[in-house]
PDB file of C-alpha atoms in Angstrom:
ATOM      1  CA  MET A   1       2.585 -11.420  14.002  1.00 69.00           C
ATOM      2  CA  THR A   2       0.929  -9.699  17.003  1.00 88.00           C
ATOM      3  CA  PRO A   3      -1.820 -10.716  19.474  1.00 92.00           C
ATOM      4  CA  HIS A   4      -4.593  -9.617  17.102  1.00 96.00           C
ATOM      5  CA  VAL A   5      -2.926  -9.926  13.675  1.00 97.00           C
ATOM      6  CA  VAL A   6      -2.354 -13.158  11.736  1.00 97.00           C
ATOM      7  CA  HIS A   7      -0.213 -13.276   8.582  1.00 97.00           C
ATOM      8  CA  LEU A   8      -0.732 -15.475   5.511  1.00 96.00           C
ATOM      9  CA  LEU A   9       1.281 -15.335   2.290  1.00 94.00           C
ATOM     10  CA  ALA A  10      -0.615 -15.439  -0.985  1.00 91.00           C
ATOM     11  CA  PRO A  11       0.845 -17.860  -3.587  1.00 87.00           C
ATOM     12  CA  ASN A  12       1.443 -15.179  -6.220  1.00 81.00           C
ATOM     13  CA  ALA A  13       5.224 -14.777  -6.199  1.00 69.00           C
ATOM     14  CA  HIS A  14       6.444 -12.596  -9.080  1.00 73.00           C
ATOM     15  CA  MET A  15       9.164 -10.064  -9.841  1.00 64.00           C
ATOM     16  CA  TRP A  16       6.743  -7.333  -8.699  1.00 66.00           C
ATOM     17  CA  THR A  17       5.271  -9.177  -5.689  1.00 61.00           C
ATOM     18  CA  TRP A  18       8.469 -10.775  -4.321  1.00 68.00           C
ATOM     19  CA  GLU A  19       7.520 -13.908  -2.347  1.00 82.00           C
ATOM     20  CA  GLY A  20       3.838 -12.983  -2.708  1.00 84.00           C
ATOM     21  CA  THR A  21       1.241 -10.622  -1.287  1.00 92.00           C
ATOM     22  CA  ASN A  22       0.867 -10.416   2.476  1.00 95.00           C
ATOM     23  CA  THR A  23      -2.676 -11.199   3.575  1.00 97.00           C
ATOM     24  CA  TRP A  24      -3.651 -10.181   7.099  1.00 97.00           C
ATOM     25  CA  LEU A  25      -6.353 -11.216   9.534  1.00 98.00           C
ATOM     26  CA  VAL A  26      -7.112  -8.639  12.229  1.00 98.00           C
ATOM     27  CA  GLY A  27      -9.425 -10.004  14.881  1.00 98.00           C
ATOM     28  CA  SER A  28     -10.805  -9.870  18.389  1.00 97.00           C
ATOM     29  CA  ASP A  29     -10.882 -12.832  20.762  1.00 95.00           C
ATOM     30  CA  GLN A  30     -13.515 -10.916  22.733  1.00 95.00           C
ATOM     31  CA  THR A  31     -16.115 -10.494  19.987  1.00 97.00           C
ATOM     32  CA  ARG A  32     -14.852 -13.329  17.725  1.00 97.00           C
ATOM     33  CA  ARG A  33     -14.974 -10.998  14.713  1.00 97.00           C
ATOM     34  CA  CYS A  34     -12.179 -10.240  12.266  1.00 98.00           C
ATOM     35  CA  ALA A  35     -11.297  -8.376   9.099  1.00 98.00           C
ATOM     36  CA  VAL A  36      -9.358  -9.813   6.163  1.00 98.00           C
ATOM     37  CA  VAL A  37      -6.923  -7.278   4.693  1.00 97.00           C
ATOM     38  CA  ASP A  38      -5.658  -7.810   1.115  1.00 95.00           C
ATOM     39  CA  PRO A  39      -7.027 -11.267   0.245  1.00 94.00           C
ATOM     40  CA  GLY A  40      -4.508 -11.490  -2.575  1.00 88.00           C
ATOM     41  CA  THR A  41      -4.715 -13.747  -5.561  1.00 85.00           C
ATOM     42  CA  ARG A  42      -7.760 -15.509  -6.978  1.00 86.00           C
ATOM     43  CA  ASP A  43      -6.650 -18.871  -5.605  1.00 90.00           C
ATOM     44  CA  PRO A  44      -9.123 -21.267  -3.916  1.00 92.00           C
ATOM     45  CA  ALA A  45      -6.429 -22.853  -1.730  1.00 94.00           C
ATOM     46  CA  HIS A  46      -5.409 -19.441  -0.393  1.00 94.00           C
ATOM     47  CA  HIS A  47      -9.028 -18.525   0.298  1.00 94.00           C
ATOM     48  CA  ARG A  48      -9.487 -21.760   2.247  1.00 95.00           C
ATOM     49  CA  ALA A  49      -6.297 -21.065   4.184  1.00 96.00           C
ATOM     50  CA  VAL A  50      -7.565 -17.594   5.102  1.00 96.00           C
ATOM     51  CA  MET A  51     -10.951 -18.876   6.243  1.00 96.00           C
ATOM     52  CA  ASP A  52      -9.366 -21.829   8.077  1.00 97.00           C
ATOM     53  CA  ALA A  53      -6.990 -19.461   9.883  1.00 97.00           C
ATOM     54  CA  ALA A  54      -9.932 -17.332  10.996  1.00 97.00           C
ATOM     55  CA  ALA A  55     -11.880 -20.396  12.123  1.00 97.00           C
ATOM     56  CA  GLY A  56      -8.819 -21.684  13.966  1.00 97.00           C
ATOM     57  CA  ARG A  57      -8.867 -18.545  16.095  1.00 96.00           C
ATOM     58  CA  GLY A  58     -12.608 -18.806  16.566  1.00 97.00           C
ATOM     59  CA  TRP A  59     -13.161 -15.680  14.464  1.00 98.00           C
ATOM     60  CA  SER A  60     -15.891 -14.987  11.934  1.00 97.00           C
ATOM     61  CA  ILE A  61     -14.955 -12.781   8.968  1.00 98.00           C
ATOM     62  CA  ASP A  62     -16.815  -9.502   9.417  1.00 96.00           C
ATOM     63  CA  THR A  63     -15.365  -7.447   6.562  1.00 96.00           C
ATOM     64  CA  VAL A  64     -12.834  -7.582   3.718  1.00 96.00           C
ATOM     65  CA  LEU A  65     -10.492  -4.589   3.442  1.00 97.00           C
ATOM     66  CA  VAL A  66      -8.128  -3.716   0.602  1.00 96.00           C
ATOM     67  CA  THR A  67      -5.148  -1.356   0.811  1.00 95.00           C
ATOM     68  CA  HIS A  68      -5.439  -0.452  -2.890  1.00 92.00           C
ATOM     69  CA  GLY A  69      -6.890  -1.619  -6.159  1.00 88.00           C
ATOM     70  CA  HIS A  70      -4.031  -3.650  -7.645  1.00 84.00           C
ATOM     71  CA  VAL A  71      -5.088  -7.180  -8.523  1.00 84.00           C
ATOM     72  CA  ASP A  72      -2.393  -8.847  -6.418  1.00 80.00           C
ATOM     73  CA  HIS A  73      -4.079  -7.353  -3.322  1.00 83.00           C
ATOM     74  CA  LEU A  74      -7.808  -7.539  -4.070  1.00 87.00           C
ATOM     75  CA  ASP A  75      -8.231 -10.310  -6.619  1.00 86.00           C
ATOM     76  CA  GLY A  76      -9.559 -12.745  -4.021  1.00 88.00           C
ATOM     77  CA  ALA A  77     -11.853 -10.262  -2.288  1.00 92.00           C
ATOM     78  CA  ASP A  78     -15.056 -11.213  -4.092  1.00 91.00           C
ATOM     79  CA  GLU A  79     -14.607 -14.924  -3.428  1.00 92.00           C
ATOM     80  CA  ILE A  80     -14.095 -14.450   0.323  1.00 94.00           C
ATOM     81  CA  ALA A  81     -16.982 -11.980   0.424  1.00 94.00           C
ATOM     82  CA  ALA A  82     -19.243 -14.463  -1.368  1.00 93.00           C
ATOM     83  CA  ALA A  83     -18.281 -17.276   0.990  1.00 94.00           C
ATOM     84  CA  THR A  84     -18.725 -15.238   4.188  1.00 95.00           C
ATOM     85  CA  GLY A  85     -21.258 -12.515   3.362  1.00 95.00           C
ATOM     86  CA  ALA A  86     -18.711  -9.876   4.418  1.00 96.00           C
ATOM     87  CA  PRO A  87     -18.667  -6.571   2.495  1.00 95.00           C
ATOM     88  CA  VAL A  88     -15.584  -5.545   0.502  1.00 95.00           C
ATOM     89  CA  ARG A  89     -14.297  -2.129   1.546  1.00 95.00           C
ATOM     90  CA  GLY A  90     -11.669   0.115  -0.024  1.00 93.00           C
ATOM     91  CA  ARG A  91     -11.101   3.648  -1.267  1.00 87.00           C
ATOM     92  CA  GLY A  92     -11.334   2.712  -4.939  1.00 75.00           C
ATOM     93  CA  THR A  93     -14.272   2.856  -7.299  1.00 69.00           C
ATOM     94  CA  ARG A  94     -14.977  -0.831  -7.881  1.00 75.00           C
ATOM     95  CA  PRO A  95     -18.672  -1.645  -8.321  1.00 77.00           C
ATOM     96  CA  GLY A  96     -20.160  -2.870  -5.059  1.00 78.00           C
ATOM     97  CA  GLU A  97     -17.240  -1.705  -2.930  1.00 84.00           C
ATOM     98  CA  VAL A  98     -18.301   0.025   0.295  1.00 88.00           C
ATOM     99  CA  PRO A  99     -16.145   3.183   0.490  1.00 92.00           C
ATOM    100  CA  LEU A 100     -13.707   3.763   3.338  1.00 95.00           C
ATOM    101  CA  ARG A 101     -13.286   7.253   4.793  1.00 95.00           C
ATOM    102  CA  ASP A 102      -9.983   8.694   5.964  1.00 97.00           C
ATOM    103  CA  GLY A 103     -10.009   8.616   9.769  1.00 97.00           C
ATOM    104  CA  GLU A 104     -12.856   6.093   9.956  1.00 97.00           C
ATOM    105  CA  LEU A 105     -12.671   3.600  12.827  1.00 97.00           C
ATOM    106  CA  ILE A 106     -13.632  -0.014  12.143  1.00 97.00           C
ATOM    107  CA  ASP A 107     -14.755  -1.404  15.491  1.00 96.00           C
ATOM    108  CA  LEU A 108     -14.166  -5.100  16.139  1.00 96.00           C
ATOM    109  CA  GLY A 109     -14.770  -4.811  19.878  1.00 92.00           C
ATOM    110  CA  ASP A 110     -11.571  -4.555  21.906  1.00 92.00           C
ATOM    111  CA  VAL A 111      -9.670  -4.030  18.623  1.00 96.00           C
ATOM    112  CA  ARG A 112     -10.182  -1.010  16.382  1.00 97.00           C
ATOM    113  CA  ILE A 113      -8.762  -0.372  12.925  1.00 98.00           C
ATOM    114  CA  GLU A 114      -8.117   3.244  11.962  1.00 98.00           C
ATOM    115  CA  VAL A 115      -8.327   4.031   8.237  1.00 98.00           C
ATOM    116  CA  VAL A 116      -5.424   6.209   7.045  1.00 98.00           C
ATOM    117  CA  ALA A 117      -5.508   7.526   3.467  1.00 97.00           C
ATOM    118  CA  THR A 118      -1.997   7.213   1.966  1.00 96.00           C
ATOM    119  CA  PRO A 119      -2.230   8.180  -1.730  1.00 94.00           C
ATOM    120  CA  GLY A 120       0.942   8.017  -3.785  1.00 91.00           C
ATOM    121  CA  HIS A 121       1.653   4.437  -4.797  1.00 91.00           C
ATOM    122  CA  THR A 122      -1.888   4.656  -6.169  1.00 90.00           C
ATOM    123  CA  ASP A 123      -4.526   7.329  -5.672  1.00 91.00           C
ATOM    124  CA  ASP A 124      -6.634   4.942  -3.571  1.00 93.00           C
ATOM    125  CA  SER A 125      -3.811   3.604  -1.366  1.00 95.00           C
ATOM    126  CA  THR A 126      -4.859   3.118   2.249  1.00 96.00           C
ATOM    127  CA  ALA A 127      -3.121   2.036   5.441  1.00 97.00           C
ATOM    128  CA  PHE A 128      -4.752   0.463   8.480  1.00 98.00           C
ATOM    129  CA  HIS A 129      -3.527   1.487  11.934  1.00 98.00           C
ATOM    130  CA  ILE A 130      -4.146  -0.992  14.755  1.00 97.00           C
ATOM    131  CA  PRO A 131      -3.304   0.877  17.981  1.00 96.00           C
ATOM    132  CA  ALA A 132      -3.932  -2.134  20.230  1.00 95.00           C
ATOM    133  CA  ASP A 133      -1.014  -3.962  18.593  1.00 96.00           C
ATOM    134  CA  ALA A 134       1.115  -0.897  17.763  1.00 95.00           C
ATOM    135  CA  CYS A 135       1.251  -1.754  14.069  1.00 96.00           C
ATOM    136  CA  VAL A 136       0.201  -0.312  10.721  1.00 97.00           C
ATOM    137  CA  LEU A 137      -0.724  -2.402   7.682  1.00 97.00           C
ATOM    138  CA  SER A 138       0.890  -0.096   5.124  1.00 95.00           C
ATOM    139  CA  GLY A 139       0.081  -1.793   1.820  1.00 93.00           C
ATOM    140  CA  ASP A 140       2.590  -0.886  -0.894  1.00 91.00           C
ATOM    141  CA  THR A 141       3.179   2.703   0.203  1.00 92.00           C
ATOM    142  CA  VAL A 142       6.384   1.699   1.982  1.00 88.00           C
ATOM    143  CA  LEU A 143       8.235  -1.587   1.545  1.00 84.00           C
ATOM    144  CA  HIS A 144      11.184  -3.127   3.357  1.00 76.00           C
ATOM    145  CA  ARG A 145      13.714  -3.818   0.617  1.00 64.00           C
ATOM    146  CA  ARG A 146      12.969  -1.353  -2.170  1.00 70.00           C
ATOM    147  CA  SER A 147      10.975   1.729  -3.058  1.00 76.00           C
ATOM    148  CA  SER A 148       7.432   1.163  -4.235  1.00 79.00           C
ATOM    149  CA  ALA A 149       6.295   2.451  -7.595  1.00 81.00           C
ATOM    150  CA  ILE A 150       4.592   5.846  -7.754  1.00 85.00           C
ATOM    151  CA  GLU A 151       1.509   5.417  -9.894  1.00 85.00           C
ATOM    152  CA  GLY A 152      -0.422   8.260  -8.303  1.00 80.00           C
ATOM    153  CA  SER A 153       0.756  11.692  -7.153  1.00 86.00           C
ATOM    154  CA  LEU A 154       4.293  12.294  -5.879  1.00 89.00           C
ATOM    155  CA  SER A 155       2.986  15.202  -3.818  1.00 89.00           C
ATOM    156  CA  GLY A 156       0.429  12.830  -2.307  1.00 91.00           C
ATOM    157  CA  PHE A 157       3.134  10.269  -1.606  1.00 92.00           C
ATOM    158  CA  LEU A 158       5.273  12.824   0.260  1.00 93.00           C
ATOM    159  CA  ARG A 159       2.311  13.737   2.454  1.00 94.00           C
ATOM    160  CA  SER A 160       1.507  10.054   3.014  1.00 96.00           C
ATOM    161  CA  ALA A 161       5.114   9.317   3.981  1.00 94.00           C
ATOM    162  CA  ALA A 162       4.926  12.076   6.595  1.00 95.00           C
ATOM    163  CA  ARG A 163       1.737  10.548   8.044  1.00 96.00           C
ATOM    164  CA  LEU A 164       3.281   7.084   8.200  1.00 95.00           C
ATOM    165  CA  ARG A 165       6.488   8.442   9.716  1.00 94.00           C
ATOM    166  CA  ALA A 166       4.449  10.011  12.524  1.00 95.00           C
ATOM    167  CA  LEU A 167       2.663   6.713  13.152  1.00 94.00           C
ATOM    168  CA  ALA A 168       5.952   4.795  12.996  1.00 91.00           C
ATOM    169  CA  ARG A 169       7.167   6.535  16.150  1.00 90.00           C
ATOM    170  CA  THR A 170       4.950   4.150  18.097  1.00 90.00           C
ATOM    171  CA  ALA A 171       4.075   1.426  15.577  1.00 91.00           C
ATOM    172  CA  VAL A 172       5.839  -1.065  13.328  1.00 93.00           C
ATOM    173  CA  LEU A 173       4.834  -1.074   9.645  1.00 95.00           C
ATOM    174  CA  LEU A 174       3.608  -4.359   8.157  1.00 96.00           C
ATOM    175  CA  PRO A 175       3.807  -3.922   4.362  1.00 94.00           C
ATOM    176  CA  GLY A 176       2.010  -5.486   1.437  1.00 92.00           C
ATOM    177  CA  HIS A 177       5.109  -7.443   0.425  1.00 91.00           C
ATOM    178  CA  GLY A 178       8.152  -8.619   2.330  1.00 88.00           C
ATOM    179  CA  PRO A 179       9.000  -8.521   6.049  1.00 90.00           C
ATOM    180  CA  ALA A 180       8.034  -6.001   8.718  1.00 92.00           C
ATOM    181  CA  VAL A 181       9.564  -2.527   8.449  1.00 89.00           C
ATOM    182  CA  GLU A 182      10.932  -2.009  11.945  1.00 83.00           C
ATOM    183  CA  ASP A 183      13.176   0.963  11.092  1.00 86.00           C
ATOM    184  CA  ALA A 184      10.236   2.681   9.439  1.00 87.00           C
ATOM    185  CA  ALA A 185      11.475   6.231  10.050  1.00 88.00           C
ATOM    186  CA  GLY A 186      14.827   5.434   8.435  1.00 89.00           C
ATOM    187  CA  VAL A 187      13.254   3.640   5.475  1.00 89.00           C
ATOM    188  CA  LEU A 188      10.761   6.455   4.899  1.00 91.00           C
ATOM    189  CA  ASP A 189      13.470   9.098   5.121  1.00 91.00           C
ATOM    190  CA  ARG A 190      15.555   7.263   2.512  1.00 91.00           C
ATOM    191  CA  VAL A 191      12.602   6.915   0.144  1.00 90.00           C
ATOM    192  CA  VAL A 192      11.550  10.546   0.552  1.00 92.00           C
ATOM    193  CA  ASN A 193      15.121  11.719  -0.073  1.00 93.00           C
ATOM    194  CA  LEU A 194      15.280   9.492  -3.149  1.00 91.00           C
ATOM    195  CA  ARG A 195      12.026  10.873  -4.572  1.00 91.00           C
ATOM    196  CA  ARG A 196      13.000  14.471  -3.821  1.00 93.00           C
ATOM    197  CA  GLY A 197      16.326  13.863  -5.558  1.00 94.00           C
ATOM    198  CA  GLN A 198      14.517  12.459  -8.587  1.00 91.00           C
ATOM    199  CA  ALA A 199      12.240  15.498  -8.599  1.00 92.00           C
ATOM    200  CA  GLU A 200      15.342  17.718  -8.716  1.00 94.00           C
ATOM    201  CA  GLN A 201      16.688  15.679 -11.640  1.00 94.00           C
ATOM    202  CA  VAL A 202      13.466  16.274 -13.560  1.00 93.00           C
ATOM    203  CA  ARG A 203      13.590  19.983 -12.814  1.00 93.00           C
ATOM    204  CA  ALA A 204      17.165  20.014 -14.151  1.00 95.00           C
ATOM    205  CA  CYS A 205      15.960  18.286 -17.333  1.00 94.00           C
ATOM    206  CA  LEU A 206      13.282  20.911 -17.815  1.00 94.00           C
ATOM    207  CA  ASP A 207      15.774  23.718 -17.190  1.00 93.00           C
ATOM    208  CA  ARG A 208      17.974  22.227 -19.942  1.00 94.00           C
ATOM    209  CA  GLY A 209      15.053  22.168 -22.341  1.00 94.00           C
ATOM    210  CA  VAL A 210      14.458  18.412 -22.082  1.00 93.00           C
ATOM    211  CA  THR A 211      10.675  18.270 -22.011  1.00 90.00           C
ATOM    212  CA  GLY A 212       7.989  15.669 -22.542  1.00 90.00           C
ATOM    213  CA  GLU A 213       7.617  12.272 -20.943  1.00 91.00           C
ATOM    214  CA  ASP A 214       9.588  10.289 -23.541  1.00 93.00           C
ATOM    215  CA  ALA A 215      12.505  12.736 -23.623  1.00 94.00           C
ATOM    216  CA  VAL A 216      12.824  12.929 -19.839  1.00 94.00           C
ATOM    217  CA  LEU A 217      12.531   9.148 -19.540  1.00 93.00           C
ATOM    218  CA  ALA A 218      15.349   8.640 -22.073  1.00 94.00           C
ATOM    219  CA  ASP A 219      17.501  11.286 -20.382  1.00 94.00           C
ATOM    220  CA  LEU A 220      17.144   9.871 -16.873  1.00 92.00           C
ATOM    221  CA  TYR A 221      17.142   6.150 -17.680  1.00 91.00           C
ATOM    222  CA  PRO A 222      19.148   5.445 -20.837  1.00 91.00           C
ATOM    223  CA  GLY A 223      19.283   1.735 -21.694  1.00 89.00           C
ATOM    224  CA  LEU A 224      16.666   0.770 -19.105  1.00 88.00           C
ATOM    225  CA  PRO A 225      15.528  -2.882 -19.553  1.00 89.00           C
ATOM    226  CA  SER A 226      12.074  -3.128 -21.082  1.00 87.00           C
ATOM    227  CA  ALA A 227      10.716  -5.024 -18.055  1.00 82.00           C
ATOM    228  CA  ARG A 228      11.354  -1.975 -15.869  1.00 83.00           C
ATOM    229  CA  MET A 229      10.092   0.582 -18.356  1.00 88.00           C
ATOM    230  CA  PRO A 230       6.414   0.700 -17.238  1.00 86.00           C
ATOM    231  CA  ALA A 231       7.318   1.542 -13.630  1.00 82.00           C
ATOM    232  CA  ALA A 232       9.891   4.118 -14.771  1.00 87.00           C
ATOM    233  CA  ARG A 233       7.354   5.738 -17.079  1.00 90.00           C
ATOM    234  CA  MET A 234       4.797   6.000 -14.268  1.00 86.00           C
ATOM    235  CA  LEU A 235       7.428   7.585 -12.029  1.00 87.00           C
ATOM    236  CA  VAL A 236       8.516  10.118 -14.662  1.00 91.00           C
ATOM    237  CA  ARG A 237       4.882  11.034 -15.315  1.00 89.00           C
ATOM    238  CA  SER A 238       4.377  11.651 -11.598  1.00 88.00           C
ATOM    239  CA  LEU A 239       7.615  13.656 -11.358  1.00 90.00           C
ATOM    240  CA  LEU A 240       6.580  15.855 -14.276  1.00 91.00           C
ATOM    241  CA  GLN A 241       3.177  16.455 -12.702  1.00 87.00           C
ATOM    242  CA  HIS A 242       4.914  17.317  -9.437  1.00 87.00           C
ATOM    243  CA  ALA A 243       7.218  19.779 -11.216  1.00 88.00           C
ATOM    244  CA  GLU A 244       4.238  21.450 -12.884  1.00 83.00           C
ATOM    245  CA  SER A 245       2.356  21.630  -9.588  1.00 76.00           C
ATOM    246  CA  SER A 246       5.391  23.132  -7.837  1.00 74.00           C
ATOM    247  CA  LYS A 247       5.788  25.706 -10.614  1.00 68.00           C
ATOM    248  CA  GLU A 248       2.194  26.771 -10.115  1.00 61.00           C
ATOM    249  CA  GLY A 249       2.852  27.253  -6.410  1.00 57.00           C
ATOM    250  CA  ASN A 250       0.792  24.332  -5.133  1.00 55.00           C
ATOM    251  CA  PRO A 251       2.113  22.818  -1.877  1.00 48.00           C
ATOM    252  CA  SER A 252       4.144  19.612  -2.107  1.00 47.00           C
TER     253      SER A 252
END
């Protein structure tokens, strides 16, 4: 993908993962150290491919990083950690996980990875900025072809989108699924406008006396297929929380 970033595709294609989860190796030819980002599925062949790709570049795996705690991103972390002795690091609360701090720099020598907290898709969502290659591994916070689900806070997502938009002035976004997001500012603007529009729809529901998660869900998405209902419910829950927060005067 770039001089210091290698891409591998996890074999976990699904309606929610598209072709599969993007696994990344970020490494230094100077120090021969690398990080694995989002090891993906619990699949021995994928783990071997990741370790073979690192060995092919002459890199040793120094750490395992996860953008967030969904199984399609971290399910292979423990296996790679066990095989290499590398710690697993993320912003979640998994037992044994070494916490990442917003703004922390992971030093691989001539390559540094900046940790950027991007809550919204999930509360623990994290992006990894690699200035040397002018790219950001953005996890599922922003995707190329469609909007990611909001499982965490909409207010948090709006702040995260602003942070990524600022980074995207000088860096391409490499997401957790699908191809690179080269028009990141345009994609982020569209998603933010979409979410703000949905927030206005929820406020209109509340003004009409339509209250409660089930009632708002039925009002906004009548006849929604059952397969899409869980994501819609998570979004409505986040929109209602955002409306309540806005009513109380908390910043969005």
